Short mmCIF file of C-alpha atoms in Angstrom, two decimals:
data_model
loop_
_atom_site.label_atom_id
_atom_site.label_comp_id
_atom_site.label_asym_id
_atom_site.label_seq_id
_atom_site.Cartn_x
_atom_site.Cartn_y
_atom_site.Cartn_z
CA MET O 1 12.33 148.08 -7.67
CA GLN O 2 11.80 147.14 -4.00
CA LYS O 3 8.41 148.42 -4.09
CA LEU O 4 7.56 146.57 -7.25
CA PHE O 5 8.97 143.32 -5.82
CA ARG O 6 6.89 143.98 -2.68
CA LYS O 7 3.87 144.59 -4.85
CA TYR O 8 4.07 141.47 -6.88
CA TYR O 9 6.09 139.19 -4.46
CA SER O 10 4.89 139.85 -1.11
CA PRO O 11 6.41 137.63 1.43
CA PRO O 12 3.18 135.69 2.29
CA ALA O 13 2.30 135.32 -1.44
CA LEU O 14 5.87 134.23 -2.30
CA ARG O 15 6.15 131.81 0.56
CA LEU O 16 2.68 130.43 -0.39
CA ASN O 17 3.91 130.20 -4.08
CA ILE O 18 7.13 128.45 -3.25
CA MET O 19 5.27 126.06 -0.85
CA ILE O 20 2.81 124.99 -3.45
CA ILE O 21 5.52 124.72 -6.33
CA CYS O 22 7.73 122.59 -4.02
CA GLU O 23 4.91 120.27 -3.19
CA VAL O 24 3.90 120.01 -6.84
CA VAL O 25 7.54 119.48 -7.76
CA LEU O 26 8.11 116.81 -5.21
CA LEU O 27 4.88 115.15 -6.24
CA LEU O 28 5.78 115.36 -9.90
CA ALA O 29 9.36 114.20 -9.33
CA PHE O 30 8.15 111.26 -7.50
CA SER O 31 5.48 110.45 -10.16
CA LEU O 32 8.02 110.94 -13.03
CA GLY O 33 10.47 108.92 -11.14
CA VAL O 34 8.19 105.88 -10.75
CA MET O 35 6.80 106.32 -14.33
CA LEU O 36 10.60 106.44 -15.78
CA TYR O 37 11.51 103.48 -13.55
CA PHE O 38 8.80 101.38 -14.77
CA SER O 39 9.10 102.62 -18.26
CA ARG O 40 12.92 101.78 -18.29
CA LYS O 41 12.05 98.41 -16.87
CA ALA O 42 9.46 97.79 -19.48
CA LEU O 43 11.96 98.81 -22.27
CA LYS O 44 14.56 96.74 -20.91
CA GLU O 45 12.07 93.68 -20.73
CA GLU O 46 11.06 94.56 -24.32
CA VAL O 47 14.90 94.74 -25.41
CA VAL O 48 15.43 91.35 -23.81
CA GLN O 49 12.34 89.92 -25.53
CA ASN O 50 13.48 91.32 -28.87
CA ALA O 51 16.98 90.00 -28.21
CA GLU O 52 15.61 86.39 -27.63
CA GLN O 53 13.43 86.67 -30.68
CA THR O 54 16.55 87.95 -32.64
CA LEU O 55 18.72 85.13 -31.33
CA GLU O 56 15.98 82.66 -32.08
CA GLY O 57 15.56 84.04 -35.55
CA MET O 58 19.31 84.02 -36.21
CA ALA O 59 19.60 80.53 -35.09
CA ARG O 60 16.66 79.34 -37.27
CA HIS O 61 18.20 81.21 -40.29
CA ILE O 62 21.59 79.58 -39.76
CA ASP O 63 19.92 76.18 -38.93
CA ASN O 64 18.00 76.26 -42.20
CA VAL O 65 20.84 76.94 -44.20
CA LEU O 66 22.84 74.01 -42.50
CA LEU O 67 19.89 71.78 -42.91
CA ASP O 68 19.53 72.55 -46.57
CA VAL O 69 23.24 71.78 -47.02
CA GLU O 70 22.65 68.60 -44.81
CA GLN O 71 19.79 67.43 -46.75
CA SER O 72 21.44 68.03 -50.23
CA ALA O 73 24.73 66.29 -49.04
CA GLY O 74 22.69 63.37 -47.52
CA ASN O 75 20.91 62.67 -50.87
CA VAL O 76 24.15 62.46 -52.72
CA TYR O 77 25.74 60.60 -49.89
CA LEU O 78 22.99 57.83 -50.21
CA GLU O 79 23.64 57.55 -53.93
CA MET O 80 27.38 57.43 -53.38
CA MET O 81 27.24 54.59 -50.86
CA MET O 82 25.78 52.45 -53.47
CA HIS O 83 28.98 52.93 -55.71
CA LEU O 84 31.77 52.68 -53.32
CA ASP O 85 33.48 50.37 -55.42
CA LYS O 86 33.88 52.80 -58.24
CA PRO O 87 36.52 55.44 -57.21
CA GLU O 88 36.11 57.14 -60.48
CA ARG O 89 32.59 58.27 -59.84
CA MET O 90 33.60 60.00 -56.67
CA GLN O 91 34.53 63.14 -58.46
CA HIS O 92 31.07 63.04 -60.05
CA TYR O 93 29.30 63.07 -56.64
CA CYS O 94 31.58 65.81 -55.43
CA ALA O 95 30.41 68.00 -58.60
CA LYS O 96 26.90 67.05 -57.90
CA VAL O 97 26.89 68.27 -54.31
CA VAL O 98 28.27 71.52 -55.52
CA GLU O 99 26.00 72.07 -58.36
CA CYS O 100 22.64 71.01 -56.83
CA ASN O 101 23.00 73.54 -53.77
CA PRO O 102 23.63 77.16 -54.12
CA TYR O 103 25.12 77.38 -50.62
CA VAL O 104 27.95 74.95 -51.25
CA VAL O 105 31.18 76.14 -52.62
CA GLY O 106 33.16 72.80 -52.53
CA CYS O 107 33.01 69.14 -51.73
CA ALA O 108 35.72 66.63 -50.92
CA ILE O 109 35.45 62.85 -50.63
CA ALA O 110 38.49 61.25 -49.04
CA PHE O 111 39.05 57.46 -48.21
CA LYS O 112 41.37 55.88 -45.52
CA PRO O 113 44.90 55.02 -46.86
CA ASN O 114 45.00 52.00 -48.97
CA TYR O 115 41.31 51.51 -49.04
CA TYR O 116 41.51 51.28 -52.83
CA PRO O 117 44.12 48.69 -53.89
CA GLY O 118 47.21 50.50 -55.43
CA ARG O 119 46.31 53.93 -53.97
CA GLU O 120 47.73 54.89 -50.84
CA ARG O 121 45.52 57.89 -50.53
CA PHE O 122 42.46 58.71 -52.31
CA MET O 123 40.83 62.08 -52.36
CA THR O 124 38.82 64.11 -54.93
CA TYR O 125 37.96 67.83 -54.31
CA VAL O 126 35.52 69.86 -56.43
CA HIS O 127 35.04 73.55 -55.89
CA HIS O 128 33.88 76.66 -57.66
CA LYS O 129 36.62 78.46 -59.69
CA GLY O 130 37.78 81.54 -57.64
CA GLY O 131 36.43 80.35 -54.46
CA LEU O 132 33.25 82.24 -53.36
CA GLN O 133 33.60 84.64 -56.23
CA GLY O 134 33.19 81.62 -58.76
CA MET O 135 29.77 80.85 -57.20
CA ASP O 136 28.37 83.58 -59.68
CA ALA O 137 29.64 81.56 -62.67
CA PRO O 138 27.56 78.34 -63.06
CA GLY O 139 29.55 75.35 -64.37
CA ALA O 140 33.02 77.06 -63.49
CA LEU O 141 34.27 74.14 -61.28
CA VAL O 142 37.62 73.24 -60.42
CA TYR O 143 38.60 69.36 -59.91
CA SER O 144 41.62 68.64 -57.63
CA ASP O 145 42.90 65.74 -55.59
CA LYS O 146 44.12 67.69 -52.57
CA PHE O 147 42.73 70.26 -50.25
CA GLY O 148 44.72 72.69 -48.01
CA LYS O 149 48.53 72.67 -47.52
CA SER O 150 48.79 69.49 -45.36
CA PRO O 151 47.88 66.04 -46.19
CA TYR O 152 44.17 65.48 -45.84
CA THR O 153 44.81 62.73 -43.25
CA GLU O 154 46.24 65.34 -40.77
CA GLN O 155 43.35 67.81 -41.31
CA VAL O 156 40.45 68.07 -38.71
CA TRP O 157 37.65 67.71 -41.18
CA TYR O 158 38.98 64.12 -41.94
CA THR O 159 40.40 62.96 -38.58
CA LEU O 160 37.48 63.98 -36.41
CA PRO O 161 34.79 62.05 -38.35
CA MET O 162 37.12 59.09 -38.73
CA THR O 163 37.73 59.16 -34.99
CA THR O 164 34.20 59.84 -33.59
CA ASN O 165 32.12 58.17 -36.53
CA ARG O 166 29.57 61.02 -36.37
CA VAL O 167 28.39 63.64 -38.67
CA TYR O 168 30.27 66.82 -37.62
CA TRP O 169 30.38 70.70 -38.57
CA THR O 170 33.72 71.89 -38.12
CA ASP O 171 34.70 75.39 -37.18
CA PRO O 172 36.75 77.46 -39.40
CA LEU O 173 39.98 75.70 -39.91
CA ASP O 174 43.46 77.09 -40.66
CA GLU O 175 43.96 74.63 -43.63
CA GLU O 176 41.30 76.17 -45.75
CA GLU O 177 41.88 78.01 -48.89
CA ASP O 178 42.64 81.82 -48.90
CA GLU O 179 39.54 82.58 -51.02
CA GLY O 180 37.38 82.72 -47.85
CA LYS O 181 36.54 80.94 -44.84
CA THR O 182 34.15 78.00 -44.76
CA LEU O 183 32.55 75.57 -42.48
CA SER O 184 32.78 71.92 -43.45
CA LEU O 185 30.07 69.29 -43.02
CA CYS O 186 31.83 66.16 -42.35
CA ILE O 187 29.91 62.88 -43.09
CA PRO O 188 31.62 59.64 -42.19
CA ILE O 189 31.66 57.04 -44.86
CA THR O 190 31.10 53.38 -43.36
CA ASP O 191 31.36 49.89 -44.58
CA GLU O 192 28.87 47.25 -44.10
CA HIS O 193 30.15 46.86 -40.45
CA GLN O 194 29.60 50.55 -39.76
CA GLU O 195 33.14 51.38 -39.45
CA PRO O 196 34.50 54.47 -40.98
CA ILE O 197 36.28 54.14 -44.24
CA GLY O 198 36.31 57.70 -45.47
CA VAL O 199 34.75 61.07 -45.24
CA MET O 200 32.57 63.29 -47.31
CA ALA O 201 33.13 66.98 -46.54
CA VAL O 202 30.92 69.81 -47.90
CA ASP O 203 32.22 73.26 -47.55
CA LEU O 204 29.64 76.07 -46.63
CA PRO O 205 31.01 79.58 -47.05
CA ILE O 206 30.73 81.67 -43.91
CA VAL O 207 29.59 84.58 -46.11
CA ILE O 208 26.29 82.75 -46.66
CA LEU O 209 25.62 82.40 -43.06
CA THR O 210 26.44 86.01 -42.49
CA GLN O 211 24.04 87.15 -45.18
CA ALA O 212 21.45 84.82 -43.45
CA VAL O 213 22.29 86.57 -40.21
CA LEU O 214 21.88 90.03 -41.62
CA THR O 215 18.30 89.45 -42.47
CA SER O 216 17.80 89.13 -38.61
CA GLU O 217 19.68 92.29 -37.58
CA PRO O 218 17.53 94.07 -35.04
CA SER O 219 18.93 97.53 -36.07
CA ASN O 220 21.70 99.50 -37.57
CA GLY O 221 23.79 99.80 -34.70
CA SER O 222 23.47 96.32 -33.33
CA TYR O 223 24.90 93.19 -34.76
CA SER O 224 25.04 89.43 -34.30
CA VAL O 225 27.84 86.97 -34.03
CA LEU O 226 28.18 83.16 -34.06
CA VAL O 227 30.93 81.80 -31.82
CA GLY O 228 32.44 78.28 -32.41
CA ARG O 229 33.20 75.80 -29.80
CA ASP O 230 36.88 76.90 -29.60
CA GLY O 231 36.08 80.56 -29.16
CA SER O 232 36.53 81.34 -32.80
CA PHE O 233 34.22 83.69 -34.65
CA ILE O 234 32.19 81.86 -37.37
CA ILE O 235 30.06 85.02 -38.07
CA HIS O 236 31.21 88.55 -37.26
CA PRO O 237 30.25 91.69 -39.19
CA ASP O 238 33.91 92.68 -39.10
CA SER O 239 35.90 90.66 -41.41
CA LYS O 240 39.31 91.57 -39.92
CA VAL O 241 38.01 90.25 -36.35
CA LEU O 242 36.49 87.27 -38.11
CA ILE O 243 39.84 86.32 -39.60
CA GLU O 244 42.36 87.49 -36.84
CA GLU O 245 40.71 87.20 -33.40
CA THR O 246 38.82 84.92 -31.11
CA VAL O 247 36.69 85.82 -28.22
CA HIS O 248 39.43 85.09 -25.87
CA GLU O 249 41.78 87.33 -27.63
CA MET O 250 39.20 90.01 -27.69
CA ALA O 251 38.37 89.70 -24.03
CA GLN O 252 42.08 89.73 -23.27
CA LYS O 253 42.87 92.67 -25.40
CA GLU O 254 39.95 94.59 -23.88
CA GLY O 255 41.11 93.60 -20.28
CA ASN O 256 37.50 93.58 -19.41
CA ALA O 257 36.27 91.19 -16.54
CA SER O 258 32.61 91.42 -17.57
CA MET O 259 33.72 90.50 -21.20
CA ARG O 260 35.57 87.48 -19.99
CA GLU O 261 32.57 86.28 -17.95
CA VAL O 262 30.30 86.73 -21.09
CA THR O 263 32.99 84.59 -23.06
CA GLU O 264 33.18 81.85 -20.50
CA ALA O 265 29.29 81.77 -20.16
CA MET O 266 28.95 81.34 -23.97
CA LEU O 267 31.49 78.60 -24.39
CA ALA O 268 29.86 76.98 -21.38
CA GLY O 269 26.52 76.89 -23.23
CA GLN O 270 24.63 79.18 -20.91
CA THR O 271 21.87 81.61 -21.84
CA GLY O 272 21.66 85.25 -20.56
CA TYR O 273 22.74 88.67 -21.06
CA GLN O 274 25.18 91.05 -19.58
CA SER O 275 26.53 94.67 -19.99
CA ILE O 276 30.17 95.06 -21.09
CA HIS O 277 32.41 97.88 -22.34
CA ALA O 278 34.28 97.08 -25.48
CA ASN O 279 35.70 99.34 -28.30
CA GLY O 280 34.96 102.35 -26.14
CA LYS O 281 31.31 101.63 -26.08
CA ASP O 282 28.88 100.27 -23.55
CA LEU O 283 27.06 97.25 -24.75
CA TYR O 284 24.54 94.72 -23.89
CA VAL O 285 25.46 91.11 -25.00
CA PHE O 286 22.50 88.61 -25.35
CA TYR O 287 23.70 85.12 -25.78
CA LYS O 288 22.24 81.70 -26.03
CA PRO O 289 23.55 78.27 -27.26
CA PHE O 290 23.05 77.27 -30.94
CA GLU O 291 20.29 74.59 -31.01
CA ARG O 292 19.55 72.61 -34.08
CA ALA O 293 15.92 71.76 -35.07
CA LYS O 294 14.93 68.28 -34.60
CA VAL O 295 14.31 66.80 -37.96
CA PRO O 296 13.69 62.92 -38.76
CA GLY O 297 16.90 61.33 -39.95
CA ARG O 298 19.09 64.23 -38.75
CA SER O 299 22.09 63.64 -36.64
CA ASN O 300 21.62 64.79 -32.94
CA GLU O 301 25.20 65.93 -32.74
CA LYS O 302 25.48 69.27 -30.84
CA HIS O 303 27.71 71.90 -32.36
CA ASN O 304 28.43 73.57 -28.92
CA TRP O 305 28.24 76.80 -30.84
CA SER O 306 26.65 80.09 -29.23
CA VAL O 307 24.77 82.98 -30.85
CA ALA O 308 24.91 86.40 -29.49
CA ALA O 309 23.30 89.73 -30.38
CA ILE O 310 25.36 92.85 -29.42
CA TYR O 311 23.18 96.08 -28.64
CA PRO O 312 24.73 99.46 -27.88
CA LYS O 313 23.27 100.85 -24.78
CA ALA O 314 23.01 104.34 -26.26
CA GLU O 315 20.83 102.86 -29.11
CA ILE O 316 18.64 100.98 -26.65
CA TYR O 317 18.03 103.89 -24.38
CA ASP O 318 18.05 106.62 -27.16
CA SER O 319 14.27 106.70 -27.53
CA PHE O 320 14.04 106.50 -23.61
CA ASN O 321 16.31 109.41 -23.21
CA GLU O 322 14.47 111.39 -25.79
CA MET O 323 11.31 110.65 -23.96
CA LEU O 324 13.10 111.65 -20.70
CA TRP O 325 14.23 115.03 -21.87
CA ALA O 326 10.92 115.73 -23.54
CA THR O 327 9.20 114.76 -20.37
CA VAL O 328 11.56 117.00 -18.38
CA LEU O 329 10.89 119.86 -20.76
CA ILE O 330 7.16 119.39 -20.66
CA ALA O 331 7.31 119.13 -16.86
CA LEU O 332 9.47 122.37 -16.64
CA VAL O 333 6.95 124.11 -19.07
CA SER O 334 3.96 122.88 -17.17
CA LEU O 335 5.52 124.07 -13.84
CA SER O 336 6.13 127.38 -15.34
CA LEU O 337 2.41 127.74 -16.40
CA PHE O 338 1.35 126.25 -13.05
CA TYR O 339 3.39 128.72 -11.28
CA MET O 340 1.93 131.61 -13.30
CA PHE O 341 -1.60 130.23 -12.67
CA ILE O 342 -0.99 129.73 -8.95
CA ARG O 343 0.55 133.25 -8.84
CA VAL O 344 -2.51 134.65 -10.25
CA ILE O 345 -4.84 132.59 -8.01
CA THR O 346 -2.77 133.65 -4.99
CA ARG O 347 -3.00 137.15 -5.77
CA GLN O 348 -6.79 136.96 -6.19
CA GLN O 349 -7.24 134.95 -2.83
CA LEU O 350 -4.69 137.27 -1.08
CA ARG O 351 -6.17 140.39 -2.23
CA SER O 352 -8.72 140.35 0.71
CA LEU O 353 -5.97 139.64 3.10
CA LYS O 354 -4.03 142.65 1.70
CA THR O 355 -7.18 144.87 2.18
CA LEU O 356 -7.52 143.75 5.71
CA THR O 357 -3.99 144.33 6.39
CA LEU O 358 -4.17 147.82 5.22
CA ALA O 359 -7.36 148.21 7.06
CA SER O 360 -5.80 147.01 10.18
CA GLN O 361 -2.79 149.25 9.83
CA ARG O 362 -5.05 152.31 9.38
CA ILE O 363 -7.25 151.08 12.40
CA ALA O 364 -3.91 150.73 14.40
CA GLU O 365 -3.03 154.31 13.44
CA GLY O 366 -6.47 155.43 14.67
CA ASN O 367 -8.38 155.90 11.44
CA TYR O 368 -11.60 154.00 12.56
CA SER O 369 -13.98 155.79 10.45
CA GLU O 370 -12.44 154.42 6.95
CA PRO O 371 -14.89 151.84 5.83
CA ILE O 372 -13.89 148.32 4.70
CA ALA O 373 -15.45 146.98 1.56
CA GLU O 374 -18.11 144.37 1.85
CA SER O 375 -17.04 140.78 0.84
CA LYS O 376 -19.11 138.36 -1.00
CA ARG O 377 -16.67 135.43 -0.96
CA ASP O 378 -18.07 132.52 1.19
CA HIS O 379 -14.79 131.19 2.53
CA GLU O 380 -12.57 131.89 5.58
CA ILE O 381 -10.88 135.02 4.23
CA GLY O 382 -14.39 136.52 3.20
CA HIS O 383 -15.73 135.66 6.55
CA LEU O 384 -12.76 137.37 8.09
CA GLN O 385 -13.22 140.57 5.95
CA GLN O 386 -16.94 140.78 7.10
CA ASP O 387 -15.93 140.45 10.74
CA MET O 388 -13.34 143.05 10.25
CA ARG O 389 -15.87 145.34 8.67
CA LEU O 390 -18.37 144.90 11.44
CA MET O 391 -15.53 145.57 14.06
CA GLN O 392 -14.56 148.77 12.03
CA GLN O 393 -18.13 149.85 12.18
CA ALA O 394 -18.38 149.18 15.73
CA LEU O 395 -15.11 151.05 16.29
CA ALA O 396 -16.30 153.85 14.27
CA THR O 397 -19.65 154.12 16.30
CA LYS O 398 -17.68 153.93 19.62
CA GLU O 399 -15.35 156.63 18.11
CA SER O 400 -18.27 158.89 17.51
CA GLU O 401 -19.84 158.28 20.86
CA ALA O 402 -16.45 159.07 22.62
CA ASP O 403 -16.10 162.18 20.51
CA GLN O 404 -19.67 163.37 21.63
CA LEU O 405 -18.86 162.38 25.27
CA ILE O 406 -15.60 164.29 24.92
CA GLU O 407 -17.45 167.38 23.74
CA THR O 408 -19.95 167.12 26.37
CA LEU O 409 -17.26 166.90 28.97
CA GLU O 410 -15.36 169.66 27.35
CA GLU O 411 -18.51 171.88 27.71
CA ARG O 412 -19.16 170.89 31.24
CA ASN O 413 -15.39 171.46 32.01
CA LYS O 414 -15.77 175.12 30.70
CA VAL O 415 -18.67 175.54 32.97
CA LEU O 416 -16.99 174.10 35.92
CA ARG O 417 -13.92 176.39 35.13
CA LYS O 418 -16.20 179.42 35.02
CA ALA O 419 -17.90 178.36 38.09
CA PHE O 420 -14.75 177.73 39.79
CA LYS O 421 -13.37 181.09 38.63
CA GLN O 422 -16.51 182.68 39.96
CA ASN O 423 -16.35 180.88 43.18
CA GLU O 424 -12.83 181.91 43.54
CA GLU O 425 -13.91 185.57 43.00
CA ALA O 426 -16.70 185.11 45.46
CA SER O 427 -14.41 183.66 47.89
CA HIS O 428 -12.05 186.44 47.51
CA MET O 429 -14.74 188.91 47.94
CA LYS O 430 -15.86 187.06 50.95
CA THR O 431 -12.50 187.22 52.44
CA THR O 432 -12.27 190.92 51.50
CA TYR O 433 -15.68 191.63 52.91
CA LEU O 434 -15.02 189.62 55.99
CA HIS O 435 -11.85 191.57 56.43
CA TYR O 436 -13.43 194.79 55.90
CA ILE O 437 -16.49 193.87 58.40
CA SER O 438 -13.79 192.73 60.83
CA ASN O 439 -12.04 196.12 60.45
CA GLN O 440 -15.23 197.96 60.83
CA MET O 441 -16.07 196.09 63.87
CA THR O 442 -12.68 196.50 65.62
CA LEU O 443 -13.05 200.08 66.50
CA PRO O 444 -16.68 199.72 68.06
CA SER O 445 -15.44 196.69 69.85
CA GLU O 446 -12.54 198.35 71.25
CA ILE O 447 -14.65 201.24 72.24
CA ILE O 448 -17.26 198.91 73.84
CA ASP O 449 -14.47 197.12 75.57
CA HIS O 450 -12.83 200.47 76.81
CA ASN O 451 -16.21 201.87 78.25
CA VAL O 452 -17.05 198.41 79.84
CA THR O 453 -13.66 198.36 81.38
CA ASN O 454 -14.03 201.93 82.67
CA LEU O 455 -17.34 201.10 84.07
CA CYS O 456 -16.16 197.95 85.71
CA ASN O 457 -13.15 199.67 87.15
CA ASN O 458 -14.69 203.05 88.23
CA TYR O 459 -18.47 202.18 88.75
CA LYS O 460 -18.16 203.28 92.43
CA GLU O 461 -16.47 206.60 91.71
CA ALA O 462 -18.35 207.29 88.28
CA ASN O 463 -21.33 209.65 88.32
CA VAL O 464 -24.48 208.98 86.79
CA GLN O 465 -23.86 211.34 83.85
CA GLU O 466 -20.61 209.76 83.13
CA ALA O 467 -22.01 206.38 83.39
CA SER O 468 -24.95 207.32 81.18
CA ARG O 469 -22.50 208.70 78.60
CA GLN O 470 -20.43 205.44 78.67
CA VAL O 471 -23.64 203.37 78.37
CA GLU O 472 -24.81 205.51 75.54
CA ALA O 473 -21.46 204.93 73.85
CA ILE O 474 -21.67 201.30 74.46
CA LYS O 475 -25.13 201.15 72.99
CA LYS O 476 -24.08 203.17 69.88
CA GLN O 477 -21.15 200.94 69.21
CA SER O 478 -23.14 197.76 69.83
CA LYS O 479 -25.83 199.03 67.43
CA THR O 480 -22.95 199.69 65.04
CA ILE O 481 -21.66 196.10 65.34
CA LEU O 482 -25.17 194.81 65.14
CA GLU O 483 -25.82 196.87 61.83
CA LEU O 484 -22.53 195.30 60.51
CA LEU O 485 -23.72 191.76 61.56
CA ASN O 486 -27.03 192.10 59.92
CA HIS O 487 -25.46 193.53 56.81
CA MET O 488 -23.03 190.45 56.71
CA MET O 489 -25.93 188.08 57.37
CA LYS O 490 -27.92 189.71 54.34
CA THR O 491 -24.94 189.23 52.17
CA ALA O 492 -24.34 185.74 53.24
CA ASP O 493 -28.03 184.84 52.60
CA ASN O 494 -27.70 186.56 49.05
CA GLU O 495 -24.53 184.49 48.12
CA SER O 496 -26.37 181.28 49.31
CA GLY O 497 -29.15 181.99 47.10
CA LYS O 498 -26.73 182.47 43.96
CA GLU O 499 -25.09 179.25 44.74
CA GLU O 500 -28.29 177.41 45.09
CA LYS O 501 -29.27 178.98 41.68
CA LEU O 502 -25.87 177.60 40.03
#
């Protein structure tokens, strides 16, 4: 296993692969980070733009319904103003408003107390039988002289227009019938001095506005709401919230500071968006004031309503997250393929280095004769391989020359050893020979010395014969010494000749 690891994951190749992959990962991560940052930013800008278009579309749908009701009621109102002295016709005008506009569920006309002589209060109210459900049964109208549980003179739809003398759309009121919540268009009825003497109130079912809003819903998970000036929900997809809660109560129940900020901003008529957490979800709330279209003859009264579009964060970023995971998956697959590709390329490129490493190891072990393959690659590693090849050839040549020189030196060493041995033998023979000659010359020298000593000591007393005998003995021994010396000289000459021949 270790050999296999070293074969395919040698430290240089592994470090090089890791280095390249790390650099690519850093570059890819930076590029993906920048791309994802700007993608998320662009997605957020697109969502904001879509939300603005949704809010604008929602406001236009609502305003179109309101304008339709206003125009229908206005036409009947003008006709009614010509017959204020005929209270019996008021019921007819109420029925006409209800019948001529499919959005209207009911209409009431009420005058201030004692406006008509003999009548302390005068009111007529016409509405569809069964409330909102009765709208599907044309002609099924109910005529009444009251509305709600309290006197009409105490109800907001009557008191506010009488006080301000302005056309007014009410928020959903507690005095309304149980059949379903409605908004009321309150138009003050004035006399020749433009003083309010009564009110025409036209009821618009909230369900009609809700249906209009549903056509502008951006997606299944998001929804839109319309908030009244007092914080009550005029439009909300959850009927329970619509009936029982206000934005203040919802913010208090959630205990969320960001939701309270959104509520305050909406009621203050601001435009913007904010992230909140409600009902266990992270949401984006986009809001703006509800603005009515400017139409000639239309009241400029502001409603102080706010429209809002609520988007779940998860829904907004689902496609982005899918793209993110797809991008990460593609990046991982690409990195894996890139790693395999780099690994193959690195192995091919480092093959020459591996060859050079093995060759250098063999050279370090003294194997100068093993050749290195010629490289045809025109790059630094190829040039290094060529230089190593030339070096190996030079080392092999030098090794061959050194071997030849060693052989020559060994041959000469043998000759020298032989000559040295012969010289030692000759020296020994010389020593022996000199010792022999010295021994041979010792006796004659002693005899000569003895005879010369006798002659010197007894030359007066010695006779001629004795002297002659000693002289002959001296000559004889001298001749012997001379012969030995001549023999030694000839031997020395012969040895010198042999040495010169060597």
